[in-house]
Amino acid sequence: MRTKTLKKNTINVVTLGCSKNVYDSEVLMGQLNASNKDVVHEEEGNIVVINTCGFIANAKEESVNTILDYVQKKEAGKVDKVFVTGCLSERYKPDLQKEIPNVDAYFGTSELPSLLKALGADYKHELIGERLTTTPKNYAYLKIAEGCDRPCSFCAIPIMRGKHRSKKIEDLVTEAEKLASKGVKELILIAQDLTYYGLDLYKKRNLAVLLEALVKVEGIEWIRLHYAFPTGFPLDVLEVMKREPKVCNYIDIPLQHISDAILKSMRRGTTQAKTTELLKNFRALVPEMTIRTTLIVGYPGETEADFQTLKKWVEDMRFERLGCFTYSHEENTHAYSLEDDVPQEIKQDRANQIMELQSQISWELNQQKIGQSFRCIIDRKEGDYFVGRTEFDSPDVDNEVLVDASKFYLKQGEFVNLKIIEAADFDLYAEPIV
């Protein structure tokens, strides 16, 4: 007997993976909305579109499990159709079609018009910047480029996303203006590689020029930089950061490792000395800057000496924000030809050691903030707290500022001055300054 669907002819978009996927789902939803389709994000709908991630093993497993879950719902009559798009589908379409044939259709990362057609909608070229945002109303991601030209040995992104393609500055300004008109106050600039922005379109690294244009958008108060590559970093960006109050004193720059032998095998195009010098320049030019980085441990050939070099360097650099991942052996990458010779338990132990060290560093840095005041944006109310962030914190990955909701009332999406009264390793507790 067929189960009655809660919402008929409603398209439910399910997003997995990174902020780039969030952005892509929002563009898809905007296109569907423009074709008068009923569309929801991770709610109930009889037509399901799963935007998958195919980056590393854990993400691929989550994507496959999500597909299988919705296929079971389809077989049980709880949904009518299941479509799959995104990175996993781009990378493994033939395998997926063979292993999970009950999906109605698979689409790659560059097949949005075809996906829309399958959903009974037309791709509208004129919809520059039209998206249905899924983030809290006060911030939104702004994807400034697609793809990547870097040759990093461990990374499958160029396979899934193709070559680097920058968006025009005027189109990005239009998109920012539309977001601001809807109440967005913070833009989080994302790409596979911000550092490379403009080289294809303007024949030079043009991130600083883009920032100069975006700060003029009325209503936007914070602009945050994510995913900058260290090699060839355009230092004129720091001049804009220092000069323009709208550009947050924050940068996410994934460094991956610091042992020269590992950096060379990773094909990162840099050394420990060059990377350390770059970070010293960051600190000298913008002393207030918060630097976020991510590291990979357990890469093929990583010796205990390599790991100790990395650990000592993390201790010395005292990054404000840091994440650590275990190496994932990905087919069709350059590193796949190397022996994945670090046992999983050693990988995990090394990641744990780095994060324990970072937890202590973060705790010490946070203690220094007690008694200080910060301008914060309020993202949401969760449980007994209003949850906000300083300009030094990005959503979902960084510290949060918690305000007791039983004592104070704050409005989501508003800026407020908060005084830090207590600090943990990754959270700050605060009260409004009356």
Coordinates of N, CA and C in Angstrom, one line a residue, residues 186-284:
E186 N 26.9 39.9 6.4 CA 28.3 39.3 6.4 C 28.4 38.5 5.1
L187 N 29.4 38.7 4.3 CA 29.8 37.9 3.2 C 31.0 37.0 3.5
I188 N 30.8 35.7 3.3 CA 32.0 34.8 3.5 C 32.4 34.4 2.1
L189 N 33.6 35.0 1.7 CA 34.1 34.7 0.3 C 34.7 33.3 0.3
I190 N 34.2 32.5 -0.6 CA 34.7 31.1 -0.7 C 35.1 30.8 -2.2
A191 N 36.0 29.8 -2.3 CA 36.5 29.3 -3.6 C 37.3 28.1 -3.2
Q192 N 37.7 27.3 -4.2 CA 38.7 26.3 -3.9 C 40.0 27.0 -3.6
D193 N 40.2 28.2 -4.2 CA 41.5 28.9 -4.0 C 41.3 30.4 -4.2
L194 N 41.1 31.2 -3.1 CA 40.9 32.6 -3.2 C 42.2 33.3 -3.8
T195 N 43.3 32.8 -3.5 CA 44.6 33.4 -3.9 C 44.7 33.5 -5.4
Y196 N 44.1 32.6 -6.1 CA 44.2 32.5 -7.6 C 43.2 33.5 -8.3
Y197 N 42.3 34.1 -7.5 CA 41.2 34.8 -8.1 C 41.7 35.9 -9.1
G198 N 41.1 35.9 -10.3 CA 41.4 36.9 -11.3 C 42.5 36.6 -12.3
L199 N 43.3 35.6 -12.0 CA 44.4 35.3 -13.0 C 43.9 34.9 -14.3
D200 N 42.8 34.2 -14.4 CA 42.2 33.7 -15.7 C 41.5 34.9 -16.4
L201 N 40.8 35.7 -15.6 CA 40.0 36.8 -16.3 C 40.8 38.0 -16.5
Y202 N 41.6 38.4 -15.5 CA 42.3 39.7 -15.5 C 43.8 39.6 -15.7
K203 N 44.3 38.4 -15.8 CA 45.7 38.2 -16.0 C 46.6 38.6 -14.8
K204 N 45.9 38.8 -13.7 CA 46.7 39.1 -12.4 C 45.8 38.7 -11.2
R205 N 46.4 38.5 -10.1 CA 45.7 38.2 -8.9 C 44.9 39.4 -8.4
N206 N 43.6 39.3 -8.4 CA 42.7 40.5 -8.3 C 41.9 40.5 -7.1
L207 N 42.2 39.7 -6.1 CA 41.4 39.6 -4.9 C 41.3 40.9 -4.2
A208 N 42.3 41.7 -4.1 CA 42.3 43.0 -3.5 C 41.3 43.9 -4.2
V209 N 41.4 43.9 -5.5 CA 40.5 44.8 -6.3 C 39.0 44.4 -6.0
L210 N 38.7 43.1 -6.0 CA 37.4 42.6 -5.7 C 36.9 43.1 -4.3
L211 N 37.8 43.0 -3.3 CA 37.5 43.5 -2.0 C 37.1 45.0 -2.0
E212 N 37.9 45.7 -2.7 CA 37.7 47.2 -2.8 C 36.3 47.5 -3.4
A213 N 35.8 46.6 -4.3 CA 34.5 46.8 -4.9 C 33.4 46.4 -3.9
L214 N 33.6 45.3 -3.2 CA 32.6 44.7 -2.3 C 32.4 45.6 -1.1
V215 N 33.4 46.3 -0.6 CA 33.2 47.1 0.6 C 32.3 48.3 0.4
K216 N 32.1 48.6 -0.9 CA 31.2 49.7 -1.3 C 29.7 49.3 -1.2
V217 N 29.5 48.0 -1.1 CA 28.1 47.6 -1.1 C 27.4 48.0 0.2
E218 N 26.4 48.8 0.1 CA 25.7 49.3 1.3 C 24.9 48.1 2.0
G219 N 25.1 48.0 3.3 CA 24.4 47.0 4.1 C 25.3 45.9 4.5
I220 N 26.4 45.7 3.7 CA 27.4 44.7 4.0 C 28.3 45.3 5.0
E221 N 28.5 44.6 6.2 CA 29.3 45.2 7.3 C 30.6 44.3 7.5
W222 N 30.5 43.0 7.2 CA 31.7 42.2 7.4 C 31.9 41.4 6.1
I223 N 33.2 41.3 5.7 CA 33.6 40.5 4.6 C 34.7 39.6 5.1
R224 N 34.5 38.2 4.9 CA 35.5 37.3 5.5 C 36.1 36.4 4.4
L225 N 37.4 36.1 4.6 CA 38.1 35.3 3.5 C 38.3 33.9 4.0
H226 N 37.9 33.0 3.1 CA 38.1 31.5 3.3 C 38.9 30.9 2.2
Y227 N 39.7 29.9 2.6 CA 40.4 29.1 1.7 C 41.4 29.8 0.7
A228 N 42.3 30.4 1.3 CA 43.4 31.0 0.6 C 44.6 30.1 0.5
F229 N 45.2 30.0 -0.6 CA 46.4 29.1 -0.8 C 47.6 29.9 -0.5
P230 N 48.6 29.3 0.3 CA 49.8 30.1 0.7 C 50.7 30.5 -0.4
T231 N 50.9 29.6 -1.4 CA 51.9 29.9 -2.5 C 51.3 31.0 -3.4
G232 N 52.1 32.1 -3.5 CA 51.7 33.2 -4.4 C 50.6 34.1 -3.8
F233 N 50.5 34.1 -2.4 CA 49.5 34.9 -1.8 C 49.7 36.4 -2.1
P234 N 48.7 37.1 -2.6 CA 48.9 38.5 -2.9 C 48.8 39.4 -1.7
L235 N 49.9 39.9 -1.3 CA 50.0 40.7 0.0 C 49.2 42.0 -0.1
D236 N 48.8 42.5 -1.3 CA 48.0 43.7 -1.3 C 46.6 43.5 -0.7
V237 N 46.2 42.2 -0.5 CA 45.0 41.9 0.2 C 45.1 42.3 1.6
L238 N 46.3 42.2 2.2 CA 46.4 42.6 3.6 C 46.4 44.1 3.8
E239 N 46.8 44.8 2.8 CA 46.7 46.3 2.8 C 45.2 46.7 2.9
V240 N 44.4 46.0 2.1 CA 43.0 46.3 2.1 C 42.3 45.9 3.4
M241 N 42.7 44.8 3.9 CA 42.2 44.3 5.2 C 42.6 45.3 6.3
K242 N 43.8 45.9 6.3 CA 44.2 46.8 7.3 C 43.5 48.1 7.2
R243 N 43.2 48.5 5.9 CA 42.6 49.8 5.7 C 41.1 49.9 5.8
E244 N 40.4 48.8 5.4 CA 39.0 48.7 5.3 C 38.3 48.0 6.5
P245 N 37.6 48.7 7.3 CA 37.0 48.1 8.5 C 36.0 47.0 8.2
K246 N 35.4 47.0 7.0 CA 34.5 45.9 6.6 C 35.1 44.6 6.4
V247 N 36.4 44.6 6.0 CA 37.1 43.4 5.8 C 37.6 42.8 7.1
C248 N 37.1 41.7 7.5 CA 37.4 41.1 8.8 C 38.9 40.8 8.9
N249 N 39.5 41.0 10.1 CA 40.9 40.7 10.3 C 41.0 39.2 10.6
Y250 N 40.7 38.4 9.5 CA 40.6 37.0 9.6 C 41.0 36.4 8.3
I251 N 41.7 35.3 8.3 CA 41.9 34.5 7.0 C 42.0 33.0 7.3
D252 N 41.4 32.3 6.4 CA 41.5 30.8 6.5 C 42.5 30.4 5.4
I253 N 43.6 29.9 5.8 CA 44.7 29.5 4.9 C 45.2 28.1 5.2
P254 N 44.6 27.1 4.5 CA 45.0 25.7 4.8 C 46.4 25.4 4.4
L255 N 47.2 25.1 5.4 CA 48.7 24.9 5.2 C 49.0 23.4 5.1
Q256 N 48.2 22.5 5.6 CA 48.3 21.0 5.4 C 49.5 20.4 6.1
H257 N 50.7 20.9 6.1 CA 51.8 20.3 6.8 C 52.9 21.3 6.8
I258 N 54.1 21.0 7.5 CA 55.2 21.9 7.5 C 56.5 21.2 7.3
S259 N 56.6 19.9 7.4 CA 57.8 19.2 7.1 C 58.2 19.4 5.6
D260 N 59.4 19.8 5.3 CA 59.8 20.0 3.9 C 59.6 18.8 3.0
A261 N 59.9 17.6 3.6 CA 59.8 16.4 2.8 C 58.3 16.1 2.5
I262 N 57.4 16.3 3.4 CA 56.0 16.1 3.2 C 55.4 17.2 2.2
L263 N 55.8 18.4 2.4 CA 55.3 19.5 1.6 C 55.7 19.2 0.1
K264 N 57.0 18.7 -0.1 CA 57.4 18.4 -1.4 C 56.6 17.3 -2.0
S265 N 56.4 16.2 -1.3 CA 55.6 15.1 -1.8 C 54.1 15.5 -2.0
M266 N 53.6 16.5 -1.2 CA 52.3 17.0 -1.4 C 52.1 17.9 -2.6
R267 N 53.3 18.3 -3.1 CA 53.3 19.3 -4.3 C 52.7 20.6 -3.9
R268 N 53.1 21.1 -2.8 CA 52.5 22.4 -2.3 C 53.2 23.6 -2.8
G269 N 54.4 23.4 -3.4 CA 55.1 24.5 -3.9 C 55.7 25.5 -2.9
T270 N 56.0 25.0 -1.7 CA 56.5 25.9 -0.6 C 57.4 25.1 0.3
T271 N 57.9 25.7 1.3 CA 58.8 25.1 2.3 C 58.4 25.6 3.7
Q272 N 59.0 25.0 4.7 CA 58.7 25.5 6.1 C 59.2 26.9 6.2
A273 N 60.3 27.2 5.7 CA 60.9 28.6 5.8 C 60.0 29.6 5.1
K274 N 59.5 29.3 3.9 CA 58.7 30.2 3.2 C 57.3 30.4 3.9
T275 N 56.8 29.3 4.3 CA 55.5 29.4 5.0 C 55.6 30.2 6.3
T276 N 56.6 30.0 7.1 CA 56.8 30.7 8.3 C 57.0 32.2 8.0
E277 N 57.7 32.5 7.0 CA 58.0 33.9 6.6 C 56.7 34.6 6.2
L278 N 55.8 33.9 5.4 CA 54.5 34.4 5.0 C 53.7 34.8 6.2
L279 N 53.6 33.8 7.2 CA 52.8 34.1 8.4 C 53.4 35.2 9.2
K280 N 54.7 35.4 9.3 CA 55.3 36.5 9.9 C 54.9 37.8 9.3
N281 N 54.8 37.8 7.9 CA 54.3 39.0 7.2 C 52.9 39.3 7.5
F282 N 52.1 38.3 7.6 CA 50.7 38.5 8.0 C 50.6 39.2 9.4
R283 N 51.3 38.7 10.3 CA 51.3 39.2 11.7 C 51.8 40.6 11.7
A284 N 52.9 40.9 10.9 CA 53.5 42.2 10.9 C 52.5 43.3 10.2

